[in-house]
PDB file of C-alpha atoms and ligand atoms in Angstrom:
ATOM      1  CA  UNK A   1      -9.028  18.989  11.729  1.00  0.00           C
ATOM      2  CA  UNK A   2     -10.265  20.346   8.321  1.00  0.00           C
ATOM      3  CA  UNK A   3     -10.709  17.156   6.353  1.00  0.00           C
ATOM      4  CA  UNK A   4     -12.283  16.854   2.406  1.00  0.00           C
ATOM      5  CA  UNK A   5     -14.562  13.959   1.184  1.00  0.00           C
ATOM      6  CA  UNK A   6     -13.104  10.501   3.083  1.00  0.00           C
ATOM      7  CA  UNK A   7     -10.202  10.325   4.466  1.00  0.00           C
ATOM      8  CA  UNK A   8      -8.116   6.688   3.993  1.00  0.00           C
ATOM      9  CA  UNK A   9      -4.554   5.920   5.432  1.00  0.00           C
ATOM     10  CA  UNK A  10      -2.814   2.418   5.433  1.00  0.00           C
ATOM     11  CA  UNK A  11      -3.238   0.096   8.315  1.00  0.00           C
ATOM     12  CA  UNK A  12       0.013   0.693  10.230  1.00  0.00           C
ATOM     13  CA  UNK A  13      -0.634   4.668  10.304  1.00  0.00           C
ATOM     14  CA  UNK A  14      -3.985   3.907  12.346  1.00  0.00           C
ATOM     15  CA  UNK A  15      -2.650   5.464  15.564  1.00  0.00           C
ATOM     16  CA  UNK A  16      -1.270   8.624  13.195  1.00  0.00           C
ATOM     17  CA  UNK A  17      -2.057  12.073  13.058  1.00  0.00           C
ATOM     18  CA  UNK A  18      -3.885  12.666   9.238  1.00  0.00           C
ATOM     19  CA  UNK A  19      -3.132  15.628   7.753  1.00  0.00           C
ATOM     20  CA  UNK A  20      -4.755  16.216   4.205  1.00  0.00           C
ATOM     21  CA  UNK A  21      -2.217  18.391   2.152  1.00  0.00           C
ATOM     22  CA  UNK A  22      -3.644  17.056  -0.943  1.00  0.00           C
ATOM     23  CA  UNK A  23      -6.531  15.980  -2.296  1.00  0.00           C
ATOM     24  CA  UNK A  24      -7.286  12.933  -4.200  1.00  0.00           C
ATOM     25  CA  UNK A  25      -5.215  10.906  -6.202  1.00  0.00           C
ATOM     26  CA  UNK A  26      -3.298  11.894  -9.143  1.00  0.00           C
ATOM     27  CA  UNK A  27      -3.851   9.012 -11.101  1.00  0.00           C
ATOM     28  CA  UNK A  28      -7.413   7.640 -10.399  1.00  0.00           C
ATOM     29  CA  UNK A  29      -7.366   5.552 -12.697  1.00  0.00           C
ATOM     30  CA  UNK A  30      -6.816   1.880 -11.542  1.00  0.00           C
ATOM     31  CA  UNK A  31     -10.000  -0.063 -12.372  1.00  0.00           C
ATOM     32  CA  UNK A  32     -10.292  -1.888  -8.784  1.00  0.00           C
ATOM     33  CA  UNK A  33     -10.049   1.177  -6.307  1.00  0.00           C
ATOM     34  CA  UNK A  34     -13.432   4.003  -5.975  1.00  0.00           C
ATOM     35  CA  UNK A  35     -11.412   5.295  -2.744  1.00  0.00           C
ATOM     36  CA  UNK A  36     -10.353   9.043  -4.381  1.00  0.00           C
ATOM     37  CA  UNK A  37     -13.244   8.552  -7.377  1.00  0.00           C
ATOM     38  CA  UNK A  38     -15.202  11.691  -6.306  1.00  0.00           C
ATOM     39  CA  UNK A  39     -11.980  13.898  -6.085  1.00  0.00           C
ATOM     40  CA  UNK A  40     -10.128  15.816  -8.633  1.00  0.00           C
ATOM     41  CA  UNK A  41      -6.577  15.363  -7.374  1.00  0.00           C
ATOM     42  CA  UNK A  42      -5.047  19.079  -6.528  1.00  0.00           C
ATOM     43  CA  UNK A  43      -2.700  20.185  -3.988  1.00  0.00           C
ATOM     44  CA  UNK A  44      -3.567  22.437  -1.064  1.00  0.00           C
ATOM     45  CA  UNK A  45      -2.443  26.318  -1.254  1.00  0.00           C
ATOM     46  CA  UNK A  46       0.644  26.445   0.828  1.00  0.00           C
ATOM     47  CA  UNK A  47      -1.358  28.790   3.606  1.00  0.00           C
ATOM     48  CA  UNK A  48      -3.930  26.268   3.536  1.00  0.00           C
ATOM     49  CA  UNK A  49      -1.407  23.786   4.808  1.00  0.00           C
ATOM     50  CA  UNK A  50       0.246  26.006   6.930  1.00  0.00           C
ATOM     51  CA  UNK A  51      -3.058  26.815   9.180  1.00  0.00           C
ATOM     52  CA  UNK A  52      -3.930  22.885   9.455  1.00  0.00           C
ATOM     53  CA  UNK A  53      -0.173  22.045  10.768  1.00  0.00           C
ATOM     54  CA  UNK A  54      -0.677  25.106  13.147  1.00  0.00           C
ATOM     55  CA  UNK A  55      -4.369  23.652  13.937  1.00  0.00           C
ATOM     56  CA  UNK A  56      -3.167  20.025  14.327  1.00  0.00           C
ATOM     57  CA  UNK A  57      -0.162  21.367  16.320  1.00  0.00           C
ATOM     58  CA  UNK A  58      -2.404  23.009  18.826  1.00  0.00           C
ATOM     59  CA  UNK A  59      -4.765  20.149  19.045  1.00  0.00           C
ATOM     60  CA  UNK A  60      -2.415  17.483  19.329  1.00  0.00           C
ATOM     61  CA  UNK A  61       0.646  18.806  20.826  1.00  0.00           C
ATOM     62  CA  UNK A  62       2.465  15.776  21.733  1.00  0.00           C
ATOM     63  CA  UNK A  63       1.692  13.998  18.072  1.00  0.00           C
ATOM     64  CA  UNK A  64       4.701  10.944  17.538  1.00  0.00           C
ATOM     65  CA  UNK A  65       3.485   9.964  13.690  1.00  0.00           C
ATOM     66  CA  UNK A  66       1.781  12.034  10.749  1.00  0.00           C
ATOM     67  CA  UNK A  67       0.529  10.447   8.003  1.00  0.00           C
ATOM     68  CA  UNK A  68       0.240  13.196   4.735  1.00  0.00           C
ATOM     69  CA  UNK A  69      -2.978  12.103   2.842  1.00  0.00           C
ATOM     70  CA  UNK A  70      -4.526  11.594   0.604  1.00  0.00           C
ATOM     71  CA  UNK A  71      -3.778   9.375  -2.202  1.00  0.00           C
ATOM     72  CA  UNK A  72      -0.269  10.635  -3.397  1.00  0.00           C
ATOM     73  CA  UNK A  73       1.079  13.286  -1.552  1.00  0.00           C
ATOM     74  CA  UNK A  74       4.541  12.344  -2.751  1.00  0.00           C
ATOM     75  CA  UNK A  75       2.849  14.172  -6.128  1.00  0.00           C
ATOM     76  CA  UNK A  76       3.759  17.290  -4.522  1.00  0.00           C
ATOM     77  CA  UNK A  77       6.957  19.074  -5.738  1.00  0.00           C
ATOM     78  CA  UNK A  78       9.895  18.625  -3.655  1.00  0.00           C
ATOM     79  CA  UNK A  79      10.379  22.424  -2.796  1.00  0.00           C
ATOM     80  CA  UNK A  80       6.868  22.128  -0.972  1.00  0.00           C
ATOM     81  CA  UNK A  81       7.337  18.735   0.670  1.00  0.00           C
ATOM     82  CA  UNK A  82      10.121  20.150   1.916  1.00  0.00           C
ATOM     83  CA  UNK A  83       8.838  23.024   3.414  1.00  0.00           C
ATOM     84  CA  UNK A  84       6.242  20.583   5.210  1.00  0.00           C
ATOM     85  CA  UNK A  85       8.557  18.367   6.817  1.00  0.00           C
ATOM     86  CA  UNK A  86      10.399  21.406   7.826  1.00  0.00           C
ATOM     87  CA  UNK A  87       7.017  22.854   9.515  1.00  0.00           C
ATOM     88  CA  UNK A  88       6.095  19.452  10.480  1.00  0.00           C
ATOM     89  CA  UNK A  89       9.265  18.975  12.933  1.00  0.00           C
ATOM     90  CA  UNK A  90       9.358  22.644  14.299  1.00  0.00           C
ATOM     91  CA  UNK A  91       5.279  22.649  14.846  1.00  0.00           C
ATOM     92  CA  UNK A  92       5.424  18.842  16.619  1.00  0.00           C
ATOM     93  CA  UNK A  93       8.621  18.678  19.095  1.00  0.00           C
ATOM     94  CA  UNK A  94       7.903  14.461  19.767  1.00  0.00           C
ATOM     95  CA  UNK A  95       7.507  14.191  16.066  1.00  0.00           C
ATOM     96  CA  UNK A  96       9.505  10.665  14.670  1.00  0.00           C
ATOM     97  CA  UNK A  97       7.971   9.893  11.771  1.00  0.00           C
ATOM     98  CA  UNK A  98       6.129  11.333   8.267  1.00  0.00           C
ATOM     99  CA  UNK A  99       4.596   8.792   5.921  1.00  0.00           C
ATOM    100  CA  UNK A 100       2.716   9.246   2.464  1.00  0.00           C
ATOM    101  CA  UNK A 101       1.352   7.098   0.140  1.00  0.00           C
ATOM    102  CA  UNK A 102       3.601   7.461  -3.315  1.00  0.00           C
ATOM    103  CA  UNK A 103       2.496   6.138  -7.039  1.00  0.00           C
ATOM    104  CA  UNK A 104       5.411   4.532  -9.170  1.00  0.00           C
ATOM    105  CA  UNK A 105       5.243   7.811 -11.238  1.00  0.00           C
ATOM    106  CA  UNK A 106       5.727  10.001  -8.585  1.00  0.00           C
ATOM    107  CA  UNK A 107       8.619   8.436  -7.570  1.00  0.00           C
ATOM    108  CA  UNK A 108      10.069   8.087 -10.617  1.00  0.00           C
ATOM    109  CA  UNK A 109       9.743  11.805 -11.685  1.00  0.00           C
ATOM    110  CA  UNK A 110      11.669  12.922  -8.531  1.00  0.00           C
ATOM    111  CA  UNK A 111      15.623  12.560  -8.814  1.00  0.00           C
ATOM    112  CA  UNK A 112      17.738  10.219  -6.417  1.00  0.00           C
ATOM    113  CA  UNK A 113      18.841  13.146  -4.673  1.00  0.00           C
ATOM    114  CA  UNK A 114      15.151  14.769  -4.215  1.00  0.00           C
ATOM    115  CA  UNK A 115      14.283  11.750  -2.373  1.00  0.00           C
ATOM    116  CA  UNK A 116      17.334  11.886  -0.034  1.00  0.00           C
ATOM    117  CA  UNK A 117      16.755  15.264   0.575  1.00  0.00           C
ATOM    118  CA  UNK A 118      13.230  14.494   1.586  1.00  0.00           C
ATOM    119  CA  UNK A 119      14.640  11.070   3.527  1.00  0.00           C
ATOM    120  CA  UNK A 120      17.198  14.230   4.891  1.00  0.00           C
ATOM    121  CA  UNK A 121      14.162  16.464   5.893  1.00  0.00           C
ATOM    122  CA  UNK A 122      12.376  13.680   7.689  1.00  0.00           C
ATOM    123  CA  UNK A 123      10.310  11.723   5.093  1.00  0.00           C
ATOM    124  CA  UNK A 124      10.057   8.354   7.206  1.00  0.00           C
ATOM    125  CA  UNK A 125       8.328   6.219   4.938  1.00  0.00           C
ATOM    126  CA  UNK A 126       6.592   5.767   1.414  1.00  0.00           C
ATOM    127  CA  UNK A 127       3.813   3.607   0.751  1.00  0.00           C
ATOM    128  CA  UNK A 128       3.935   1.909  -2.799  1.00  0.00           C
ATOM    129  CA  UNK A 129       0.501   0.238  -4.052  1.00  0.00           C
ATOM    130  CA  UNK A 130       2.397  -2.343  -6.182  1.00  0.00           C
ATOM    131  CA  UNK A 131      -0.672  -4.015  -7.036  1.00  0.00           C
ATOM    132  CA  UNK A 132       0.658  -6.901  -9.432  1.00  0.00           C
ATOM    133  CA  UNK A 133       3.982  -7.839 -10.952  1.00  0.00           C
ATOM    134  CA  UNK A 134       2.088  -8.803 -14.179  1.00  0.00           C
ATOM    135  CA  UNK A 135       2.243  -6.886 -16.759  1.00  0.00           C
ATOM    136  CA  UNK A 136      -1.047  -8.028 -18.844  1.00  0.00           C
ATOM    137  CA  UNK A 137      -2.725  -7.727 -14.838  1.00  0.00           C
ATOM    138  CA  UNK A 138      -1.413  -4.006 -14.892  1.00  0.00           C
ATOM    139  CA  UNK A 139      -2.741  -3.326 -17.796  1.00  0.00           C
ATOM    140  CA  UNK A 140      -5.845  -4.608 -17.440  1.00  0.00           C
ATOM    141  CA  UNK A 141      -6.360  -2.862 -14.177  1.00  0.00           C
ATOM    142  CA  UNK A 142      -4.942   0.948 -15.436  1.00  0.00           C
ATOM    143  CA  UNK A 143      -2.197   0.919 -12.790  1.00  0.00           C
ATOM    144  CA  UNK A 144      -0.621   2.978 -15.526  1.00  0.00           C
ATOM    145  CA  UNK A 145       2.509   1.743 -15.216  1.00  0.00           C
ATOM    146  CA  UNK A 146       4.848  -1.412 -16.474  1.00  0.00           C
ATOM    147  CA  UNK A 147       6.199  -3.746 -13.865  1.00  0.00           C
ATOM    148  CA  UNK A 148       9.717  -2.445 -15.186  1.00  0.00           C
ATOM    149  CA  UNK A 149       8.942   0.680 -14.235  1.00  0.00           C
ATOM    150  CA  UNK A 150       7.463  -0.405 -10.905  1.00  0.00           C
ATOM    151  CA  UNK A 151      10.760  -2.310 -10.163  1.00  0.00           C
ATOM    152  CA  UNK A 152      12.380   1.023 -11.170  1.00  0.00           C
ATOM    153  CA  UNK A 153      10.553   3.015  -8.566  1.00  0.00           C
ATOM    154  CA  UNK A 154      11.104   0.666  -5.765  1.00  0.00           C
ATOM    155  CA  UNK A 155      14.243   0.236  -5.929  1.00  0.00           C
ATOM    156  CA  UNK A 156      14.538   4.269  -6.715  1.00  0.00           C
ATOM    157  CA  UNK A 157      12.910   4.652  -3.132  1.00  0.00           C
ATOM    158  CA  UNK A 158      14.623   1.834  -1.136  1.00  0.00           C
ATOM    159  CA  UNK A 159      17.846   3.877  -2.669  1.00  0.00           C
ATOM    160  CA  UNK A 160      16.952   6.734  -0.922  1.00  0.00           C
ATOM    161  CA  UNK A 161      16.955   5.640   2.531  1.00  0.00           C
ATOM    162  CA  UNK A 162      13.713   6.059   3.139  1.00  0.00           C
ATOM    163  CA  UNK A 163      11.428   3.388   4.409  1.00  0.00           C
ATOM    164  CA  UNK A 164       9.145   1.322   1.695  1.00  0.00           C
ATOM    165  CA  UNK A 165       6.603  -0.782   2.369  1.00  0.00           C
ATOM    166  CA  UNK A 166       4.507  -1.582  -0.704  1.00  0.00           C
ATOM    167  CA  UNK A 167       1.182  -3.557  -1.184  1.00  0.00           C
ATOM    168  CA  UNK A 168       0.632  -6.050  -2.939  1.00  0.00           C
ATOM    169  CA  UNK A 169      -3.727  -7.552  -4.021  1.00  0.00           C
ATOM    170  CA  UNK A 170      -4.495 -11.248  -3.657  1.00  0.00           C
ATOM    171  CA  UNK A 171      -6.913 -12.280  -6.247  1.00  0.00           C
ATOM    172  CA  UNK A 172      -6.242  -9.228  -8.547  1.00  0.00           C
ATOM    173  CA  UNK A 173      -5.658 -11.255 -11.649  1.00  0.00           C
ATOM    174  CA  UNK A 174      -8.972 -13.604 -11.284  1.00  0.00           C
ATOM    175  CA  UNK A 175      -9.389 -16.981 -11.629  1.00  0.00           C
ATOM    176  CA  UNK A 176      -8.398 -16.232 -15.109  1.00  0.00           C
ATOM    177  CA  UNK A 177      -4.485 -15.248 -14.381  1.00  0.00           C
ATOM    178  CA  UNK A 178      -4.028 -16.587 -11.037  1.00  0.00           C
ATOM    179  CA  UNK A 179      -0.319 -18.389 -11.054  1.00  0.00           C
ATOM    180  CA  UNK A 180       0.805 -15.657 -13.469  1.00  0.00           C
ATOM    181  CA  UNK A 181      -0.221 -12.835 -10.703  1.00  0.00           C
ATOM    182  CA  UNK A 182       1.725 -15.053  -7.914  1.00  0.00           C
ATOM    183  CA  UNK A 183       4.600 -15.973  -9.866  1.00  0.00           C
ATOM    184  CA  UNK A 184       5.160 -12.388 -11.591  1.00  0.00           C
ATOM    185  CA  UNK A 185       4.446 -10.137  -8.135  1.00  0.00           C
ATOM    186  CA  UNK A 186       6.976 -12.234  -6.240  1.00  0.00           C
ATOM    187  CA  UNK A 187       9.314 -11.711  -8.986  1.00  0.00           C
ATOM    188  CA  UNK A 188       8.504  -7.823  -8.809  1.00  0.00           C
ATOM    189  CA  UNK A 189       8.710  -7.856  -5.062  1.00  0.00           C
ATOM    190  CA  UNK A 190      12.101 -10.035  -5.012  1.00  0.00           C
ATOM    191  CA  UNK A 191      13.589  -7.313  -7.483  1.00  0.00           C
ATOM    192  CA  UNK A 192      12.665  -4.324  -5.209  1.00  0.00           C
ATOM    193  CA  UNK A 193      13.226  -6.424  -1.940  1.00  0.00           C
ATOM    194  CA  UNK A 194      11.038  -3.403   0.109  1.00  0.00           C
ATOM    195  CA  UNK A 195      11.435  -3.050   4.166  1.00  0.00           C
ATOM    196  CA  UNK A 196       7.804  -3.800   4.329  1.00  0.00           C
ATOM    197  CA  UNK A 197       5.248  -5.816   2.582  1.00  0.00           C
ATOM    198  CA  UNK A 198       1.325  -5.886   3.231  1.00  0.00           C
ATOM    199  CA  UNK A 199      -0.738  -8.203   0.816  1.00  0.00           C
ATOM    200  CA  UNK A 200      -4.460  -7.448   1.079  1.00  0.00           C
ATOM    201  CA  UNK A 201      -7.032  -9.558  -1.059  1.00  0.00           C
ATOM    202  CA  UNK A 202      -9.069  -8.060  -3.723  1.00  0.00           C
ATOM    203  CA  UNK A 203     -12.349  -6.574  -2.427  1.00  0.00           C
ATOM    204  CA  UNK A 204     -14.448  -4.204  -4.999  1.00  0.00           C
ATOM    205  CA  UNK A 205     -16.884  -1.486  -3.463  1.00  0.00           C
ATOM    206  CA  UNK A 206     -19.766  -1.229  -5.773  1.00  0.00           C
ATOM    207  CA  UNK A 207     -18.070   2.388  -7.872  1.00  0.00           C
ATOM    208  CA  UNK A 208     -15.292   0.270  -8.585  1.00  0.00           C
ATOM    209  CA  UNK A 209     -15.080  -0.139 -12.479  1.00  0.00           C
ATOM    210  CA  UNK A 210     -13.595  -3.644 -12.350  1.00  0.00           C
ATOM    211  CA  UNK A 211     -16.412  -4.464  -9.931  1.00  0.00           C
ATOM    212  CA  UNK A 212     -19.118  -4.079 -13.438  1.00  0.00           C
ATOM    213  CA  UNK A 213     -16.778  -6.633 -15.135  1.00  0.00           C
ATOM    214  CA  UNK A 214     -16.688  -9.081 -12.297  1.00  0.00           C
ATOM    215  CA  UNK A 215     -20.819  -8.709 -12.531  1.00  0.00           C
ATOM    216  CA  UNK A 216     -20.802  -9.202 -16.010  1.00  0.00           C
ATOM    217  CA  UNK A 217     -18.806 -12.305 -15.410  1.00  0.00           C
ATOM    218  CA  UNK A 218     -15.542 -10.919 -17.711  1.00  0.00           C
ATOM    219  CA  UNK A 219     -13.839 -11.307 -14.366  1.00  0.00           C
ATOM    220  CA  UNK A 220     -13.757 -14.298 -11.872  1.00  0.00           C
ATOM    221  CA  UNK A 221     -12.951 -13.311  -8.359  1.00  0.00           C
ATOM    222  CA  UNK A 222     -11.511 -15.880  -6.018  1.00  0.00           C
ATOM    223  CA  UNK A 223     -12.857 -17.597  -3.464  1.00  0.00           C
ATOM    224  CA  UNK A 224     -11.872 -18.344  -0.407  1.00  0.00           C
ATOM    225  CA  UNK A 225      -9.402 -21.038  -0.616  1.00  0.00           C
ATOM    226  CA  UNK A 226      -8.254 -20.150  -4.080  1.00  0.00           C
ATOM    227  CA  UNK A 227      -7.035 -16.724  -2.311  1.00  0.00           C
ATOM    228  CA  UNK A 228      -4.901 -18.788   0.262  1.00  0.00           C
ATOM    229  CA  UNK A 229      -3.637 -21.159  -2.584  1.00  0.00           C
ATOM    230  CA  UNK A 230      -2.366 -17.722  -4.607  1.00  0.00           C
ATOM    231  CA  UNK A 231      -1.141 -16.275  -1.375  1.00  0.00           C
ATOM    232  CA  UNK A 232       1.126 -20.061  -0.841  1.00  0.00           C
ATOM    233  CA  UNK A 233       2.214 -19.594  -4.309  1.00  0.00           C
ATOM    234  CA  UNK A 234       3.592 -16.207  -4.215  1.00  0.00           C
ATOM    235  CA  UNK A 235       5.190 -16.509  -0.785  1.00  0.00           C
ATOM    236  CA  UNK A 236       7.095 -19.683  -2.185  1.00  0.00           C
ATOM    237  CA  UNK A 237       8.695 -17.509  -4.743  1.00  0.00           C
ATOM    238  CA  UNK A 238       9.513 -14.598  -2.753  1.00  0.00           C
ATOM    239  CA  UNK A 239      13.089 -14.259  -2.049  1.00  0.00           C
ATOM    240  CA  UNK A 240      13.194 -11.202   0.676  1.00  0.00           C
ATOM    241  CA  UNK A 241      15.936 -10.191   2.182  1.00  0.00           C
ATOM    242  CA  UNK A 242      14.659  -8.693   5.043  1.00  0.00           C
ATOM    243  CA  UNK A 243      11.074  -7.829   5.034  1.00  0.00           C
ATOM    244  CA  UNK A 244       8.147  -7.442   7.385  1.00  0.00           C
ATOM    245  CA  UNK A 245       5.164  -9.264   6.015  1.00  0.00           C
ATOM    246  CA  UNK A 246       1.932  -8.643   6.734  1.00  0.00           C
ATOM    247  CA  UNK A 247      -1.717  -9.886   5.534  1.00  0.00           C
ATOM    248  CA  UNK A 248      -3.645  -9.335   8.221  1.00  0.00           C
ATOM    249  CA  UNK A 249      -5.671  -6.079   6.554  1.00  0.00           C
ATOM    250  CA  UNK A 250      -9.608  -6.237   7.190  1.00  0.00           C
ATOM    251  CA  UNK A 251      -9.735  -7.542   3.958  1.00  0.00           C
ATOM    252  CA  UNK A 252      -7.788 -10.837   4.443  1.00  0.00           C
ATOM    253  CA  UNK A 253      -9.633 -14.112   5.618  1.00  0.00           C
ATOM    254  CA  UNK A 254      -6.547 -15.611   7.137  1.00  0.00           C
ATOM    255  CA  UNK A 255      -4.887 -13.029   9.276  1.00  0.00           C
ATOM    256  CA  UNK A 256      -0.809 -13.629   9.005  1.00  0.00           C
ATOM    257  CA  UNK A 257       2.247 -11.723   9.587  1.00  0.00           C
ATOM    258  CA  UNK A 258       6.127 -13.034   9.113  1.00  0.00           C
ATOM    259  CA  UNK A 259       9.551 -11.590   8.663  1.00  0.00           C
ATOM    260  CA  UNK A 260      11.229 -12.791   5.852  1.00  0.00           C
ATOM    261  CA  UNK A 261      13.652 -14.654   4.835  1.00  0.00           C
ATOM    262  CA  UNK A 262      13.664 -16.405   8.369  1.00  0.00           C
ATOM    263  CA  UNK A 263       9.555 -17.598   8.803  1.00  0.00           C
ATOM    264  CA  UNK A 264       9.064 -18.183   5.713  1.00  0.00           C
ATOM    265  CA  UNK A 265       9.176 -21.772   5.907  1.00  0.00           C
ATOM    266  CA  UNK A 266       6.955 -21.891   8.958  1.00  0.00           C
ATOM    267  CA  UNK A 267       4.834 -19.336   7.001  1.00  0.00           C
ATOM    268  CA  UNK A 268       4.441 -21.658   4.284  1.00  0.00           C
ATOM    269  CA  UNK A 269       3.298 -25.128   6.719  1.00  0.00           C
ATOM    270  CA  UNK A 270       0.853 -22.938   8.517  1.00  0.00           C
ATOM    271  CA  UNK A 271      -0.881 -22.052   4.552  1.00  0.00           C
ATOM    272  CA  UNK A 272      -0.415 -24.965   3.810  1.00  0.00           C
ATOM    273  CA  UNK A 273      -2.221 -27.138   7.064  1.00  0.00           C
ATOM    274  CA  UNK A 274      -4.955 -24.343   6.397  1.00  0.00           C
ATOM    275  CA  UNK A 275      -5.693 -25.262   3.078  1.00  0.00           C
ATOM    276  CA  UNK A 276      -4.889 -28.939   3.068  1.00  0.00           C
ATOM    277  CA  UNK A 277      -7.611 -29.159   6.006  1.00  0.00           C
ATOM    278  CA  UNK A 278      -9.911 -26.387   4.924  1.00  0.00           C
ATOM    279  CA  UNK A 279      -9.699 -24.744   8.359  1.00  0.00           C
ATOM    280  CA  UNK A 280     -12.716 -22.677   8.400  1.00  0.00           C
ATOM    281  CA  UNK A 281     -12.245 -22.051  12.251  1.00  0.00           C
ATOM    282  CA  UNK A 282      -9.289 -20.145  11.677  1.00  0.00           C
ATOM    283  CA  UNK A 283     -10.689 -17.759   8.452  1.00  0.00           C
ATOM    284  CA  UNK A 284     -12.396 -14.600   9.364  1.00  0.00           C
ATOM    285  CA  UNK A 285     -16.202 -15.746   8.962  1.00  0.00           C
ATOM    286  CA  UNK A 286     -17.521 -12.408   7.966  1.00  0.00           C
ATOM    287  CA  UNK A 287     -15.469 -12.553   4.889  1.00  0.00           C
ATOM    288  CA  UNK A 288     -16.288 -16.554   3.978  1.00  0.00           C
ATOM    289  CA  UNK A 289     -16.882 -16.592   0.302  1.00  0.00           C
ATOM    290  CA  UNK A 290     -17.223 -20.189  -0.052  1.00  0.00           C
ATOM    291  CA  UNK A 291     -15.457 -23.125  -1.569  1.00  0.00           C
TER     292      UNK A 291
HETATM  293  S1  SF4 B 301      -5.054   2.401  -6.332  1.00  0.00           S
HETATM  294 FE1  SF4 B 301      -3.799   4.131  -5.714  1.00  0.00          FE
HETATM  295  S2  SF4 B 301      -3.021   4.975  -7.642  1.00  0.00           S
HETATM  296 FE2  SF4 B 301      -4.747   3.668  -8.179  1.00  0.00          FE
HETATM  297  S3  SF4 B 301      -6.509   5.046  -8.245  1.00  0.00           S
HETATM  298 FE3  SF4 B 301      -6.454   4.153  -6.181  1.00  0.00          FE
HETATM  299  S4  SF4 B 301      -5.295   5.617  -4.951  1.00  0.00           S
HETATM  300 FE4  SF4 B 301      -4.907   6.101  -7.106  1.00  0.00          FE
END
C-alpha cells in the first residue's frame, strides 16, 4: 500500500485495512499529541485515491473493515467522501464497515443531512478525540474547540446514525485540575451519551509541546494511582445510556472494559479494591510510574 510519514489508527481498527486518503491532521494543534506534527494536512487528488482503492482491492480482495486515515478524514468534503464509500463498496464485495477519525469542527461544518448521507453511503463509524470536558483543560491544550461545541458535535454525529465512539485522556488536566477534568468530561460524555467510549491516560512523546511544560514543571502529570483515582471519579459521574467502555489502550496501567449503565457498579468495586489495596500485581509494570 502507498503509505506517507506514520501511519496511526485507533485500537479497535487494528485488524482493518488502512487506507491514507488524507494526510495529516487539519488541526495540529493540540499541545499533547506529535502524531501528524511533521505533516501539513492536505487531501489526496481524487486519482490518487482511486489507484490505492484499486491497489488495496487487488491486494486484499476479501477486506471486511477499512479504516480512512489519517488524522481527520471526515475533513474531506462530502461530495468526495461520498464518492469513496461508493468505490469502497463496489472495489471490496465483503466490505461491512468504513471508519475515520473526525475533529469536533469537522463535524460541525457538515449539515445533519451530509452526515446521513454519508451514514446512507456506508460511513460505519466516527472517531471523536474528546479529550476533556473542561473548558480551561481545552484551552490550555489547543483542542480548539469549547466543550459546548464538543457536546454539539457529538450529539450532531450520534444524530446521524452513524456509530461514535469518542476518547476521552486520563491525567490530561495534571495534578493541577484533576477533579475538574473528571467531573467536567463525564458531564461532556453524559450529554453526548456516544455508542463507544475508550479512555486512554496521558502519555507525551518527547515533540509533544505540553511535554516541555511538564519538564519545566508548569505541568504535573499523574502518577500511577492518582490516574486510577481520576478514572473512579469520572466513571462515578457518568450516566451512559448504553455505551461500550474501554481503557485497556497500551497506554493504560489497569486494563478495563464495561458496558454501561449495567457494570458500572462492578466497574467501580474493582477501581476501587485496586486502589484501596494498591494492587501493583494487577497494573501493567512497564508503565509503573510510582506512588
Ligand atoms: S489530537 Fe487529534 S485533532 Fe489534535 S492534533 Fe492530534 S490528531 Fe489533530
Amino acid at each position: 500500500m502507498i503509505y506517507e510519514g506514520d501511519i496511526f489508527r485507533p485500537p479497535s481498527e487494528a485488524s482493518s485495512l488502512i487506507l491514507q486518503i488524507t494526510i495529516g491532521c487539519r488541526h495540529n494543534q493540540c499541545t499533547f499529541c506529535s502524531m501528524y506534527k511533521g505533516k501539513t494536512f492536505r487531501v489526496r487528488p481524487k486519482g490518487e485515491i482511486k489507484h490505492i482503492i484499486a491497489m488495496g482491492a487487488q491486494e486484499y480482495p476479501h477486506t471486511k473493515r477499512i479504516f480512512l486515515a489519517d488524522g481527520d478524514a471526515l475533513a474531506c468534503d462530502t461530495e468526495l467522501l461520498s464518492e469513496v464509500l461508493k468505490d469502497l463498496y463496489n472495489s471490496f464485495p465483503r466490505l461491512e464497515r468504513v471508519g475515520v477519525y473526525g475533529g469536533p469542527k469537522d463535524i460541525l461544518e457538515k449539515s445533519s443531512d451530509e452526515l446521513i448521507h454519508l451514514k446512507e453511503q456506508g460511513l460505519g463509524i466516527i472517531y471523536l478525540g474528546v479529550e476533556s470536558g473542561s473548558a480551561q483543560i481545552l484551552k490550555d491544550v489547543n483542542k480548539g474547540v469549547t466543550p459546548e461545541e464538543m457536546i454539539a458535535a457529538g450529539q450532531k454525529a450520534m444524530a446521524s446514525g452513524i456509530k461514535l465512539s469518542c476518547t476521552i485522556i486520563i491525567g490530561l488536566g495534571g495534578k493541577e485540575l484533576m477533579t475538574e477534568h473528571a467531573k467536567e468530561t463525564a458531564r461532556v460524555m453524559n450529554a453526548i451519551d456516544p455508542h463507544y467510549l475508550g479512555a486512554l491516560t496521558l502519555m507525551l512523546a518527547p515533540g509533544a509541546p505540553l511535554a516541555k511544560k511538564a519538564s519545566s514543571g508548569d505541568f504535573t502529570m499523574l502518577n500511577t494511582w492518582e490516574t486510577l483515582e481520576e478514572l473512579y471519579l469520572m466513571i462515578q459521574n457518568f450516566q451512559l445510556s448504553d455505551c461500550v467502555f474501554r481503557s485497556n489502550h497500551a497506554s493504560n496501567y489497569l486494563p478495563l472494559r464495561a458496558h454501561f449503565p449495567d457494570e458500572k457498579e462492578t466497574l467501580l468495586r474493582t477501581l476501587k479494591e485496586v486502589i484501596e489495596n494498591q494492587r501493583q500485581d494487577v497494573l501493567r509494570p512497564e508503565f509503573y510510574r510510582g506512588l
